mmCIF file of C-alpha atoms and ligand atoms in Angstrom:
data_model
loop_
_atom_site.group_PDB
_atom_site.id
_atom_site.type_symbol
_atom_site.label_atom_id
_atom_site.label_comp_id
_atom_site.label_asym_id
_atom_site.label_seq_id
_atom_site.Cartn_x
_atom_site.Cartn_y
_atom_site.Cartn_z
ATOM 1 C CA MET A 426 0.000 0.000 0.000
ATOM 2 C CA ASP A 427 1.276 3.399 -1.015
ATOM 3 C CA ILE A 428 1.422 5.633 2.070
ATOM 4 C CA SER A 429 1.216 8.934 0.187
ATOM 5 C CA ASN A 430 -1.948 7.684 -1.486
ATOM 6 C CA LEU A 431 -3.474 6.830 1.894
ATOM 7 C CA ASN A 432 -2.616 10.320 3.131
ATOM 8 C CA LYS A 433 -4.162 11.839 0.037
ATOM 9 C CA ILE A 434 -7.434 9.938 0.489
ATOM 10 C CA PHE A 435 -7.445 10.835 4.184
ATOM 11 C CA PHE A 436 -7.278 14.555 3.365
ATOM 12 C CA GLU A 437 -9.931 14.218 0.675
ATOM 13 C CA LYS A 438 -12.274 12.735 3.294
ATOM 14 C CA TYR A 439 -11.419 14.891 6.265
ATOM 15 C CA ASN A 440 -9.816 18.119 4.950
ATOM 16 C CA ASN A 441 -7.619 20.264 7.214
ATOM 17 C CA ARG A 442 -4.187 19.532 5.817
ATOM 18 C CA ASN A 443 -2.484 21.275 8.727
ATOM 19 C CA GLU A 444 -3.116 18.469 11.195
ATOM 20 C CA LYS A 445 -0.995 15.548 9.997
ATOM 21 C CA PRO A 446 -2.210 11.983 10.678
ATOM 22 C CA VAL A 447 -0.150 9.003 11.818
ATOM 23 C CA ILE A 448 -0.261 5.633 10.035
ATOM 24 C CA PHE A 449 -0.329 2.175 11.628
ATOM 25 C CA PHE A 450 -0.370 -1.313 10.153
ATOM 26 C CA SER A 451 -1.566 -4.574 11.596
ATOM 27 C CA PRO A 452 -1.214 -7.920 9.794
ATOM 28 C CA GLY A 453 -3.656 -10.795 9.436
ATOM 29 C CA ARG A 454 -2.514 -14.259 10.424
ATOM 30 C CA VAL A 455 -2.487 -17.784 9.135
ATOM 31 C CA ASN A 456 -2.503 -20.607 11.641
ATOM 32 C CA LEU A 457 -0.180 -23.414 10.527
ATOM 33 C CA ILE A 458 -1.501 -25.963 13.012
ATOM 34 C CA GLY A 459 -3.331 -26.071 16.362
ATOM 35 C CA GLU A 460 -6.980 -25.339 15.638
ATOM 36 C CA HIS A 461 -9.657 -24.918 18.308
ATOM 37 C CA THR A 462 -7.014 -25.510 20.952
ATOM 38 C CA ASP A 463 -6.506 -21.909 22.124
ATOM 39 C CA TYR A 464 -9.676 -21.647 24.226
ATOM 40 C CA ASN A 465 -8.853 -25.088 25.621
ATOM 41 C CA GLY A 466 -5.568 -23.871 27.086
ATOM 42 C CA GLY A 467 -3.633 -25.724 24.385
ATOM 43 C CA PHE A 468 -0.931 -24.966 21.838
ATOM 44 C CA VAL A 469 -1.144 -23.068 18.549
ATOM 45 C CA PHE A 470 1.381 -22.281 15.814
ATOM 46 C CA PRO A 471 0.305 -19.230 13.792
ATOM 47 C CA CYS A 472 2.249 -16.577 11.907
ATOM 48 C CA ALA A 473 1.501 -13.017 10.846
ATOM 49 C CA ILE A 474 1.192 -12.381 7.112
ATOM 50 C CA ASN A 475 1.805 -9.413 4.837
ATOM 51 C CA TYR A 476 -1.915 -8.938 4.199
ATOM 52 C CA GLY A 477 -3.391 -6.647 6.811
ATOM 53 C CA THR A 478 -5.066 -3.411 7.810
ATOM 54 C CA TYR A 479 -3.752 0.151 7.588
ATOM 55 C CA LEU A 480 -5.121 2.831 9.862
ATOM 56 C CA VAL A 481 -4.561 6.536 9.202
ATOM 57 C CA ILE A 482 -5.563 8.449 12.326
ATOM 58 C CA ARG A 483 -5.368 11.861 14.006
ATOM 59 C CA LYS A 484 -6.865 13.610 16.996
ATOM 60 C CA THR A 485 -9.347 16.441 16.450
ATOM 61 C CA GLU A 486 -10.950 19.163 18.549
ATOM 62 C CA ASP A 487 -14.565 17.985 17.907
ATOM 63 C CA PRO A 488 -16.215 15.534 20.332
ATOM 64 C CA ILE A 489 -16.793 13.078 17.472
ATOM 65 C CA ILE A 490 -15.076 9.956 16.173
ATOM 66 C CA ARG A 491 -15.271 9.734 12.391
ATOM 67 C CA PHE A 492 -14.764 6.361 10.730
ATOM 68 C CA SER A 493 -14.172 5.647 7.138
ATOM 69 C CA THR A 494 -12.880 2.645 5.225
ATOM 70 C CA LEU A 495 -11.709 1.972 1.704
ATOM 71 C CA ASN A 496 -13.190 -1.528 1.938
ATOM 72 C CA PHE A 497 -16.890 -0.725 1.976
ATOM 73 C CA ASN A 498 -18.709 2.374 0.957
ATOM 74 C CA GLU A 499 -19.734 3.060 4.507
ATOM 75 C CA ASP A 500 -18.558 6.068 6.500
ATOM 76 C CA SER A 501 -19.911 6.704 10.003
ATOM 77 C CA SER A 502 -19.429 9.025 12.884
ATOM 78 C CA VAL A 503 -20.119 8.461 16.541
ATOM 79 C CA ALA A 504 -20.332 11.101 19.263
ATOM 80 C CA LEU A 505 -17.956 10.655 22.172
ATOM 81 C CA PRO A 506 -20.010 9.417 25.118
ATOM 82 C CA ALA A 507 -20.448 12.226 27.649
ATOM 83 C CA GLU A 508 -19.780 9.613 30.265
ATOM 84 C CA GLY A 509 -19.425 5.846 30.251
ATOM 85 C CA LEU A 510 -18.849 3.645 27.245
ATOM 86 C CA PHE A 511 -19.825 3.418 23.584
ATOM 87 C CA VAL A 512 -22.770 1.164 22.817
ATOM 88 C CA ASN A 513 -22.779 -1.521 20.131
ATOM 89 C CA THR A 514 -23.956 -0.199 16.756
ATOM 90 C CA GLY A 515 -25.654 -3.366 15.478
ATOM 91 C CA GLN A 516 -24.021 -5.209 12.591
ATOM 92 C CA LYS A 517 -21.562 -2.495 11.637
ATOM 93 C CA TRP A 518 -17.800 -3.012 11.168
ATOM 94 C CA ILE A 519 -17.048 -0.033 13.445
ATOM 95 C CA ASN A 520 -17.909 -2.257 16.419
ATOM 96 C CA TYR A 521 -14.356 -3.613 16.216
ATOM 97 C CA PRO A 522 -12.618 -0.257 16.770
ATOM 98 C CA LEU A 523 -15.382 0.938 19.134
ATOM 99 C CA GLY A 524 -14.968 -2.166 21.305
ATOM 100 C CA VAL A 525 -11.248 -1.447 21.574
ATOM 101 C CA MET A 526 -11.898 2.228 22.374
ATOM 102 C CA ASN A 527 -14.158 1.101 25.210
ATOM 103 C CA GLU A 528 -11.297 -0.936 26.617
ATOM 104 C CA PHE A 529 -9.195 2.230 26.770
ATOM 105 C CA ILE A 530 -12.035 4.169 28.413
ATOM 106 C CA ALA A 531 -12.486 1.342 30.925
ATOM 107 C CA ARG A 532 -8.824 1.776 31.891
ATOM 108 C CA GLY A 533 -9.415 5.447 32.601
ATOM 109 C CA ALA A 534 -8.181 6.950 29.322
ATOM 110 C CA VAL A 535 -9.920 10.102 28.134
ATOM 111 C CA LEU A 536 -10.654 9.844 24.433
ATOM 112 C CA PRO A 537 -10.329 12.903 22.192
ATOM 113 C CA GLY A 538 -12.255 13.341 18.955
ATOM 114 C CA MET A 539 -10.536 11.460 16.130
ATOM 115 C CA ASP A 540 -10.567 10.965 12.361
ATOM 116 C CA LEU A 541 -9.872 7.401 11.264
ATOM 117 C CA LEU A 542 -9.390 5.879 7.823
ATOM 118 C CA PHE A 543 -9.024 2.094 7.547
ATOM 119 C CA SER A 544 -7.820 0.205 4.512
ATOM 120 C CA GLY A 545 -7.312 -3.541 4.460
ATOM 121 C CA ASP A 546 -6.536 -6.330 2.014
ATOM 122 C CA ILE A 547 -7.401 -9.388 4.118
ATOM 123 C CA PRO A 548 -10.400 -11.177 2.626
ATOM 124 C CA ASN A 549 -13.306 -10.789 5.071
ATOM 125 C CA GLY A 550 -14.566 -13.762 7.039
ATOM 126 C CA ALA A 551 -11.968 -16.060 5.476
ATOM 127 C CA GLY A 552 -10.288 -17.247 8.673
ATOM 128 C CA LEU A 553 -7.284 -14.935 8.289
ATOM 129 C CA SER A 554 -8.196 -12.699 11.242
ATOM 130 C CA SER A 555 -9.413 -9.571 9.540
ATOM 131 C CA SER A 556 -11.278 -8.733 12.782
ATOM 132 C CA ALA A 557 -8.259 -9.155 15.057
ATOM 133 C CA SER A 558 -6.274 -7.065 12.580
ATOM 134 C CA ILE A 559 -8.737 -4.151 12.841
ATOM 135 C CA GLU A 560 -8.837 -4.467 16.632
ATOM 136 C CA MET A 561 -5.073 -4.575 17.009
ATOM 137 C CA VAL A 562 -4.378 -1.711 14.606
ATOM 138 C CA THR A 563 -6.808 0.382 16.675
ATOM 139 C CA ALA A 564 -5.179 -0.741 19.918
ATOM 140 C CA VAL A 565 -1.596 0.096 18.891
ATOM 141 C CA ALA A 566 -2.757 3.422 17.440
ATOM 142 C CA LEU A 567 -4.636 4.509 20.580
ATOM 143 C CA ASN A 568 -1.775 3.345 22.763
ATOM 144 C CA GLU A 569 0.485 5.724 20.861
ATOM 145 C CA LEU A 570 -1.928 8.627 20.357
ATOM 146 C CA LEU A 571 -3.086 8.652 23.983
ATOM 147 C CA ASP A 572 0.424 7.921 25.265
ATOM 148 C CA GLN A 573 -0.787 4.941 27.311
ATOM 149 C CA GLN A 574 2.495 2.981 27.253
ATOM 150 C CA LEU A 575 0.742 -0.389 27.481
ATOM 151 C CA ASP A 576 2.750 -3.424 26.462
ATOM 152 C CA MET A 577 1.790 -5.622 23.525
ATOM 153 C CA LEU A 578 0.322 -8.377 25.687
ATOM 154 C CA GLU A 579 -2.050 -5.909 27.320
ATOM 155 C CA LEU A 580 -3.155 -4.614 23.901
ATOM 156 C CA VAL A 581 -3.712 -8.221 22.770
ATOM 157 C CA LYS A 582 -5.893 -8.959 25.802
ATOM 158 C CA MET A 583 -7.854 -5.728 25.391
ATOM 159 C CA SER A 584 -8.552 -6.577 21.743
ATOM 160 C CA GLN A 585 -9.675 -10.087 22.644
ATOM 161 C CA ARG A 586 -11.980 -8.662 25.333
ATOM 162 C CA ALA A 587 -13.405 -6.185 22.801
ATOM 163 C CA GLU A 588 -14.252 -9.089 20.503
ATOM 164 C CA ASN A 589 -15.684 -11.247 23.331
ATOM 165 C CA HIS A 590 -17.745 -8.618 25.101
ATOM 166 C CA PHE A 591 -18.511 -5.909 22.550
ATOM 167 C CA VAL A 592 -18.666 -7.765 19.235
ATOM 168 C CA GLY A 593 -20.020 -10.898 20.927
ATOM 169 C CA MET A 594 -17.698 -13.520 19.410
ATOM 170 C CA ASN A 595 -16.303 -15.723 22.157
ATOM 171 C CA CYS A 596 -12.894 -16.227 20.506
ATOM 172 C CA GLY A 597 -9.693 -17.426 22.159
ATOM 173 C CA ILE A 598 -6.470 -15.425 22.242
ATOM 174 C CA MET A 599 -4.636 -16.852 19.223
ATOM 175 C CA ASP A 600 -5.626 -14.307 16.579
ATOM 176 C CA GLN A 601 -4.927 -11.132 18.501
ATOM 177 C CA PHE A 602 -1.709 -12.651 19.858
ATOM 178 C CA ALA A 603 -0.404 -13.662 16.418
ATOM 179 C CA VAL A 604 -1.330 -10.296 14.950
ATOM 180 C CA GLY A 605 0.365 -8.461 17.828
ATOM 181 C CA PHE A 606 3.473 -10.591 18.265
ATOM 182 C CA GLY A 607 4.132 -11.583 14.620
ATOM 183 C CA SER A 608 7.777 -11.684 13.638
ATOM 184 C CA LYS A 609 9.145 -11.641 10.093
ATOM 185 C CA ASP A 610 9.894 -15.138 8.769
ATOM 186 C CA HIS A 611 8.902 -16.788 12.069
ATOM 187 C CA ALA A 612 5.925 -18.749 13.307
ATOM 188 C CA ILE A 613 4.836 -18.363 16.936
ATOM 189 C CA ALA A 614 4.695 -21.466 19.124
ATOM 190 C CA LEU A 615 2.251 -20.260 21.771
ATOM 191 C CA ASP A 616 1.061 -22.008 24.913
ATOM 192 C CA CYS A 617 -2.398 -20.482 25.317
ATOM 193 C CA ASP A 618 -2.566 -21.489 28.970
ATOM 194 C CA THR A 619 0.571 -19.734 30.196
ATOM 195 C CA LEU A 620 0.967 -17.362 27.206
ATOM 196 C CA GLU A 621 4.616 -18.375 27.000
ATOM 197 C CA TYR A 622 5.782 -18.342 23.409
ATOM 198 C CA LYS A 623 8.739 -18.957 21.177
ATOM 199 C CA ASN A 624 9.443 -17.592 17.686
ATOM 200 C CA VAL A 625 10.433 -20.441 15.390
ATOM 201 C CA PRO A 626 12.136 -19.657 12.048
ATOM 202 C CA LEU A 627 9.811 -20.704 9.258
ATOM 203 C CA ILE A 628 12.352 -22.177 6.897
ATOM 204 C CA LEU A 629 10.515 -23.919 4.109
ATOM 205 C CA GLY A 630 13.550 -24.950 2.037
ATOM 206 C CA GLY A 631 12.286 -24.682 -1.547
ATOM 207 C CA HIS A 632 8.631 -24.802 -0.521
ATOM 208 C CA SER A 633 5.959 -22.111 -0.321
ATOM 209 C CA LEU A 634 3.018 -21.475 1.906
ATOM 210 C CA ILE A 635 -0.145 -21.174 -0.159
ATOM 211 C CA ILE A 636 -3.467 -19.977 1.204
ATOM 212 C CA ALA A 637 -6.592 -20.909 -0.735
ATOM 213 C CA ASN A 638 -9.946 -19.284 -0.038
ATOM 214 C CA THR A 639 -13.019 -21.496 -0.503
ATOM 215 C CA ASN A 640 -15.073 -18.321 -0.970
ATOM 216 C CA LYS A 641 -17.878 -20.098 0.796
ATOM 217 C CA ARG A 642 -20.008 -17.716 2.801
ATOM 218 C CA ARG A 643 -19.500 -18.583 6.424
ATOM 219 C CA GLY A 644 -23.056 -18.286 7.736
ATOM 220 C CA LEU A 645 -23.462 -19.723 11.208
ATOM 221 C CA THR A 646 -19.798 -19.584 12.213
ATOM 222 C CA ASP A 647 -20.212 -17.660 15.454
ATOM 223 C CA SER A 648 -23.013 -19.801 16.868
ATOM 224 C CA LYS A 649 -21.288 -23.055 15.843
ATOM 225 C CA TYR A 650 -18.037 -21.762 17.321
ATOM 226 C CA ASN A 651 -19.697 -20.996 20.640
ATOM 227 C CA GLU A 652 -21.367 -24.423 20.517
ATOM 228 C CA ARG A 653 -17.956 -26.118 20.173
ATOM 229 C CA ARG A 654 -16.650 -24.147 23.143
ATOM 230 C CA ALA A 655 -19.617 -25.264 25.223
ATOM 231 C CA GLU A 656 -19.022 -28.898 24.189
ATOM 232 C CA CYS A 657 -15.416 -28.663 25.373
ATOM 233 C CA GLU A 658 -16.584 -27.196 28.679
ATOM 234 C CA SER A 659 -18.993 -30.144 29.081
ATOM 235 C CA ALA A 660 -16.109 -32.532 28.450
ATOM 236 C CA VAL A 661 -14.065 -30.851 31.199
ATOM 237 C CA GLU A 662 -17.006 -31.133 33.578
ATOM 238 C CA LEU A 663 -17.577 -34.815 32.817
ATOM 239 C CA LEU A 664 -13.891 -35.582 33.257
ATOM 240 C CA GLN A 665 -13.786 -34.119 36.783
ATOM 241 C CA THR A 666 -14.545 -37.603 38.150
ATOM 242 C CA TYR A 667 -11.517 -38.901 36.237
ATOM 243 C CA ARG A 668 -9.232 -36.185 37.587
ATOM 244 C CA PRO A 669 -9.493 -32.523 38.584
ATOM 245 C CA LEU A 670 -9.076 -30.509 35.418
ATOM 246 C CA ARG A 671 -9.225 -26.841 34.398
ATOM 247 C CA ASN A 672 -9.198 -27.385 30.661
ATOM 248 C CA LEU A 673 -8.711 -30.054 27.992
ATOM 249 C CA GLY A 674 -5.228 -28.761 27.205
ATOM 250 C CA GLU A 675 -4.008 -30.435 30.399
ATOM 251 C CA LEU A 676 -4.626 -33.883 28.921
ATOM 252 C CA ASP A 677 -2.359 -35.863 26.623
ATOM 253 C CA SER A 678 -2.564 -39.080 24.626
ATOM 254 C CA ASN A 679 -2.242 -41.216 27.797
ATOM 255 C CA ASP A 680 -5.628 -39.841 28.822
ATOM 256 C CA ILE A 681 -7.443 -40.925 25.669
ATOM 257 C CA PRO A 682 -8.725 -44.249 27.164
ATOM 258 C CA ALA A 683 -10.394 -42.221 29.940
ATOM 259 C CA LEU A 684 -12.585 -40.427 27.394
ATOM 260 C CA GLY A 685 -14.470 -43.664 26.671
ATOM 261 C CA LYS A 686 -14.932 -44.345 30.363
ATOM 262 C CA PHE A 687 -16.044 -40.942 31.571
ATOM 263 C CA ILE A 688 -17.824 -39.383 28.577
ATOM 264 C CA ASP A 689 -20.931 -41.242 27.391
ATOM 265 C CA ASP A 690 -21.929 -38.729 24.732
ATOM 266 C CA ALA A 691 -20.105 -39.705 21.520
ATOM 267 C CA VAL A 692 -20.086 -36.133 20.194
ATOM 268 C CA ILE A 693 -18.514 -34.648 23.329
ATOM 269 C CA ARG A 694 -16.008 -37.503 23.325
ATOM 270 C CA LYS A 695 -14.953 -36.712 19.752
ATOM 271 C CA ARG A 696 -14.499 -33.024 20.558
ATOM 272 C CA ALA A 697 -12.181 -33.875 23.458
ATOM 273 C CA HIS A 698 -10.348 -36.396 21.278
ATOM 274 C CA HIS A 699 -9.623 -33.696 18.709
ATOM 275 C CA VAL A 700 -8.246 -31.282 21.286
ATOM 276 C CA ILE A 701 -5.923 -33.894 22.792
ATOM 277 C CA THR A 702 -4.601 -35.168 19.455
ATOM 278 C CA GLU A 703 -4.320 -31.680 17.955
ATOM 279 C CA ASN A 704 -2.262 -30.501 20.910
ATOM 280 C CA ALA A 705 0.113 -33.423 20.422
ATOM 281 C CA ARG A 706 0.357 -32.587 16.714
ATOM 282 C CA VAL A 707 1.300 -28.961 17.429
ATOM 283 C CA LYS A 708 4.073 -30.019 19.799
ATOM 284 C CA GLU A 709 5.444 -32.458 17.225
ATOM 285 C CA ALA A 710 5.036 -29.937 14.389
ATOM 286 C CA VAL A 711 7.132 -27.324 16.204
ATOM 287 C CA LYS A 712 9.812 -29.906 16.847
ATOM 288 C CA VAL A 713 9.962 -31.298 13.309
ATOM 289 C CA LEU A 714 10.025 -27.816 11.821
ATOM 290 C CA MET A 715 13.073 -26.995 13.947
ATOM 291 C CA ASP A 716 14.615 -30.286 12.720
ATOM 292 C CA ASN A 717 13.854 -29.297 9.102
ATOM 293 C CA ASP A 718 11.603 -32.314 8.638
ATOM 294 C CA LEU A 719 9.077 -30.579 6.407
ATOM 295 C CA ARG A 720 7.678 -33.835 5.129
ATOM 296 C CA ARG A 721 6.442 -34.785 8.598
ATOM 297 C CA PHE A 722 5.260 -31.221 9.195
ATOM 298 C CA GLY A 723 3.061 -31.539 6.111
ATOM 299 C CA GLU A 724 1.699 -34.910 7.248
ATOM 300 C CA LEU A 725 0.748 -33.391 10.598
ATOM 301 C CA MET A 726 -1.124 -30.589 8.817
ATOM 302 C CA THR A 727 -3.110 -33.133 6.854
ATOM 303 C CA GLU A 728 -3.817 -35.179 9.992
ATOM 304 C CA SER A 729 -5.006 -31.989 11.661
ATOM 305 C CA HIS A 730 -7.497 -31.392 8.854
ATOM 306 C CA ASP A 731 -8.807 -34.963 9.135
ATOM 307 C CA SER A 732 -9.353 -34.529 12.863
ATOM 308 C CA LEU A 733 -11.146 -31.189 12.343
ATOM 309 C CA ARG A 734 -13.338 -32.941 9.775
ATOM 310 C CA ASP A 735 -14.099 -36.162 11.659
ATOM 311 C CA ASP A 736 -13.827 -35.334 15.365
ATOM 312 C CA TYR A 737 -14.439 -31.608 15.599
ATOM 313 C CA GLU A 738 -16.761 -31.351 12.569
ATOM 314 C CA VAL A 739 -15.933 -27.793 11.550
ATOM 315 C CA THR A 740 -14.891 -28.303 7.922
ATOM 316 C CA GLY A 741 -17.718 -28.947 5.436
ATOM 317 C CA PHE A 742 -17.764 -29.901 1.767
ATOM 318 C CA GLU A 743 -15.854 -26.916 0.379
ATOM 319 C CA LEU A 744 -12.950 -27.036 2.855
ATOM 320 C CA ASP A 745 -12.757 -30.833 2.560
ATOM 321 C CA THR A 746 -12.679 -30.605 -1.223
ATOM 322 C CA LEU A 747 -10.000 -27.913 -1.255
ATOM 323 C CA ALA A 748 -7.745 -29.690 1.267
ATOM 324 C CA GLY A 749 -8.492 -33.203 -0.029
ATOM 325 C CA GLU A 750 -7.783 -32.348 -3.674
ATOM 326 C CA ALA A 751 -4.677 -30.340 -2.726
ATOM 327 C CA ILE A 752 -2.822 -33.310 -1.276
ATOM 328 C CA LYS A 753 -3.359 -35.330 -4.470
ATOM 329 C CA LEU A 754 -1.306 -32.804 -6.455
ATOM 330 C CA PRO A 755 2.452 -33.074 -7.112
ATOM 331 C CA GLY A 756 4.809 -31.296 -4.722
ATOM 332 C CA VAL A 757 2.239 -30.882 -1.933
ATOM 333 C CA LEU A 758 3.481 -31.824 1.550
ATOM 334 C CA GLY A 759 0.301 -31.074 3.479
ATOM 335 C CA SER A 760 -2.933 -29.115 3.466
ATOM 336 C CA ARG A 761 -5.493 -28.162 6.072
ATOM 337 C CA MET A 762 -8.217 -25.702 6.950
ATOM 338 C CA THR A 763 -7.044 -22.694 8.953
ATOM 339 C CA GLY A 764 -8.995 -20.543 11.424
ATOM 340 C CA ALA A 765 -12.431 -21.287 12.841
ATOM 341 C CA GLY A 766 -13.607 -23.390 9.880
ATOM 342 C CA PHE A 767 -17.115 -23.766 8.370
ATOM 343 C CA GLY A 768 -15.708 -22.084 5.243
ATOM 344 C CA GLY A 769 -12.769 -19.739 4.944
ATOM 345 C CA CYS A 770 -9.305 -20.822 3.871
ATOM 346 C CA THR A 771 -6.929 -23.744 3.660
ATOM 347 C CA VAL A 772 -3.171 -23.496 4.054
ATOM 348 C CA SER A 773 -0.849 -25.821 2.128
ATOM 349 C CA ILE A 774 2.877 -26.390 1.838
ATOM 350 C CA VAL A 775 3.802 -26.737 -1.807
ATOM 351 C CA GLU A 776 7.126 -27.232 -3.569
ATOM 352 C CA SER A 777 7.894 -23.801 -5.034
ATOM 353 C CA GLY A 778 8.389 -25.171 -8.561
ATOM 354 C CA SER A 779 4.902 -26.730 -8.472
ATOM 355 C CA VAL A 780 2.991 -23.684 -7.228
ATOM 356 C CA ASP A 781 1.665 -22.538 -10.624
ATOM 357 C CA GLN A 782 0.403 -26.004 -11.443
ATOM 358 C CA PHE A 783 -1.049 -26.309 -7.935
ATOM 359 C CA ILE A 784 -3.048 -23.118 -8.326
ATOM 360 C CA SER A 785 -4.400 -23.872 -11.782
ATOM 361 C CA GLU A 786 -5.182 -27.562 -11.148
ATOM 362 C CA LEU A 787 -6.681 -27.081 -7.698
ATOM 363 C CA GLY A 788 -8.705 -24.093 -8.873
ATOM 364 C CA ARG A 789 -10.075 -26.149 -11.763
ATOM 365 C CA VAL A 790 -11.016 -29.260 -9.750
ATOM 366 C CA TYR A 791 -12.468 -27.170 -6.920
ATOM 367 C CA PHE A 792 -14.678 -25.283 -9.355
ATOM 368 C CA GLU A 793 -15.778 -28.515 -11.009
ATOM 369 C CA LYS A 794 -16.814 -30.012 -7.671
ATOM 370 C CA THR A 795 -18.305 -27.000 -5.899
ATOM 371 C CA GLY A 796 -19.180 -24.438 -8.563
ATOM 372 C CA LEU A 797 -17.095 -21.904 -6.600
ATOM 373 C CA LYS A 798 -13.987 -20.052 -7.676
ATOM 374 C CA ALA A 799 -11.149 -20.317 -5.156
ATOM 375 C CA ASP A 800 -8.721 -17.437 -4.601
ATOM 376 C CA PHE A 801 -5.052 -18.142 -3.962
ATOM 377 C CA TYR A 802 -2.519 -16.157 -1.929
ATOM 378 C CA ARG A 803 1.205 -16.640 -1.491
ATOM 379 C CA PRO A 804 1.793 -14.782 1.780
ATOM 380 C CA LEU A 805 5.061 -13.486 3.154
ATOM 381 C CA ILE A 806 5.524 -13.878 6.891
ATOM 382 C CA GLY A 807 5.771 -10.451 8.480
ATOM 383 C CA ASP A 808 5.986 -8.474 11.714
ATOM 384 C CA GLY A 809 3.160 -7.699 14.114
ATOM 385 C CA ALA A 810 1.039 -4.550 14.592
ATOM 386 C CA ARG A 811 3.072 -1.305 14.583
ATOM 387 C CA MET A 812 3.332 2.347 13.672
ATOM 388 C CA ILE A 813 4.686 2.762 10.156
ATOM 389 C CA TYR A 814 4.535 6.498 9.530
ATOM 390 C CA PRO A 815 6.265 8.472 10.799
ATOM 391 C CA GLY A 816 8.116 5.320 11.925
HETATM 392 C C1 GLA B 2194 -10.972 -18.325 15.441
HETATM 393 C C2 GLA B 2194 -10.795 -17.746 16.844
HETATM 394 C C3 GLA B 2194 -9.496 -18.231 17.491
HETATM 395 C C4 GLA B 2194 -9.373 -19.753 17.392
HETATM 396 C C5 GLA B 2194 -9.659 -20.247 15.988
HETATM 397 C C6 GLA B 2194 -9.728 -21.755 15.899
HETATM 398 O O1 GLA B 2194 -9.979 -17.816 14.594
HETATM 399 O O2 GLA B 2194 -10.794 -16.344 16.811
HETATM 400 O O3 GLA B 2194 -9.426 -17.794 18.824
HETATM 401 O O4 GLA B 2194 -10.194 -20.389 18.333
HETATM 402 O O5 GLA B 2194 -10.891 -19.743 15.477
HETATM 403 O O6 GLA B 2194 -8.489 -22.312 16.141
#
């Protein structure tokens, strides 16, 4: 994105060229492995990508926050609350920044009037964290503009809370964490229970990461997501007679026989089985990546998809077709859905020399089977949310 162009559009919208804005950028993320483990206190392995959200922002003297975006034709303005917090505006995208602003107010910050212009290139609702990207770009910007001096972890938690309480999506911490703590050419091995993490060099030795978007509308994602969370909580409750437990992430493969004994409901049992096996796969994936065993890394990705399809049941025809057809193609080490599921994207590791063939063949077969056109992205792995101008 051309910064001078963003500035130009900002001034066209808001006038007053004397008050210069500041520009921030926040990436999206792709999760390599470890799906639906974060809210179970388990492990995840995401990385930040070079697709993301820009925010051009400045303080003003008026008691109004003006929002505008290059992504939809939808500008809004909201009066600063005389006291208390902003209220949810219904289905509008500005709930993401407003939720984050509320978090600052709740900490005692006094918000000035502001002009904001957002511009993003993450496909919406595709499982690449466009929401976390908007939240985090707002959080780093307000931290700077209001001189709050909060550390990145605090901004991550505030953004997650905004999404949980203001937007109403009961997500875990992975997305905001990956978007905040992203590091160029590294994936983040994160323990979602302790929030300890390690940056692992993502060395793909002659292979590329390819994201493919099913372009399936995601419909009931939020309610299904919350349903899965509730099922995991039921599993924890039922397992209390086996052993005291805070979350499923505390279990490992030695505990699998106990699932049959203590959980009668086959669905709840499968959900717990996924979380336990997925956690084990993340741990192995981090290790084999550090050992340069990409072949095994790819196998683990594919196993992860199978478990999300069979045990966790969050894939669906389009994701299964895209991942299932991908691994039949030459040069493909592994492929899986990424993000919440029910639509959205897959991520695959493909030999770099086979990428063109991969895209054309997979696109063709996917269209034949689903009637949908897939979009393909070859992301670079980048840094987390930050100020970029003046930098
Ligand atoms: C969404 C949520 C994350 C995580 C993933 C599934 O992206 O926002 O917290 O639960 O789904 O792994």
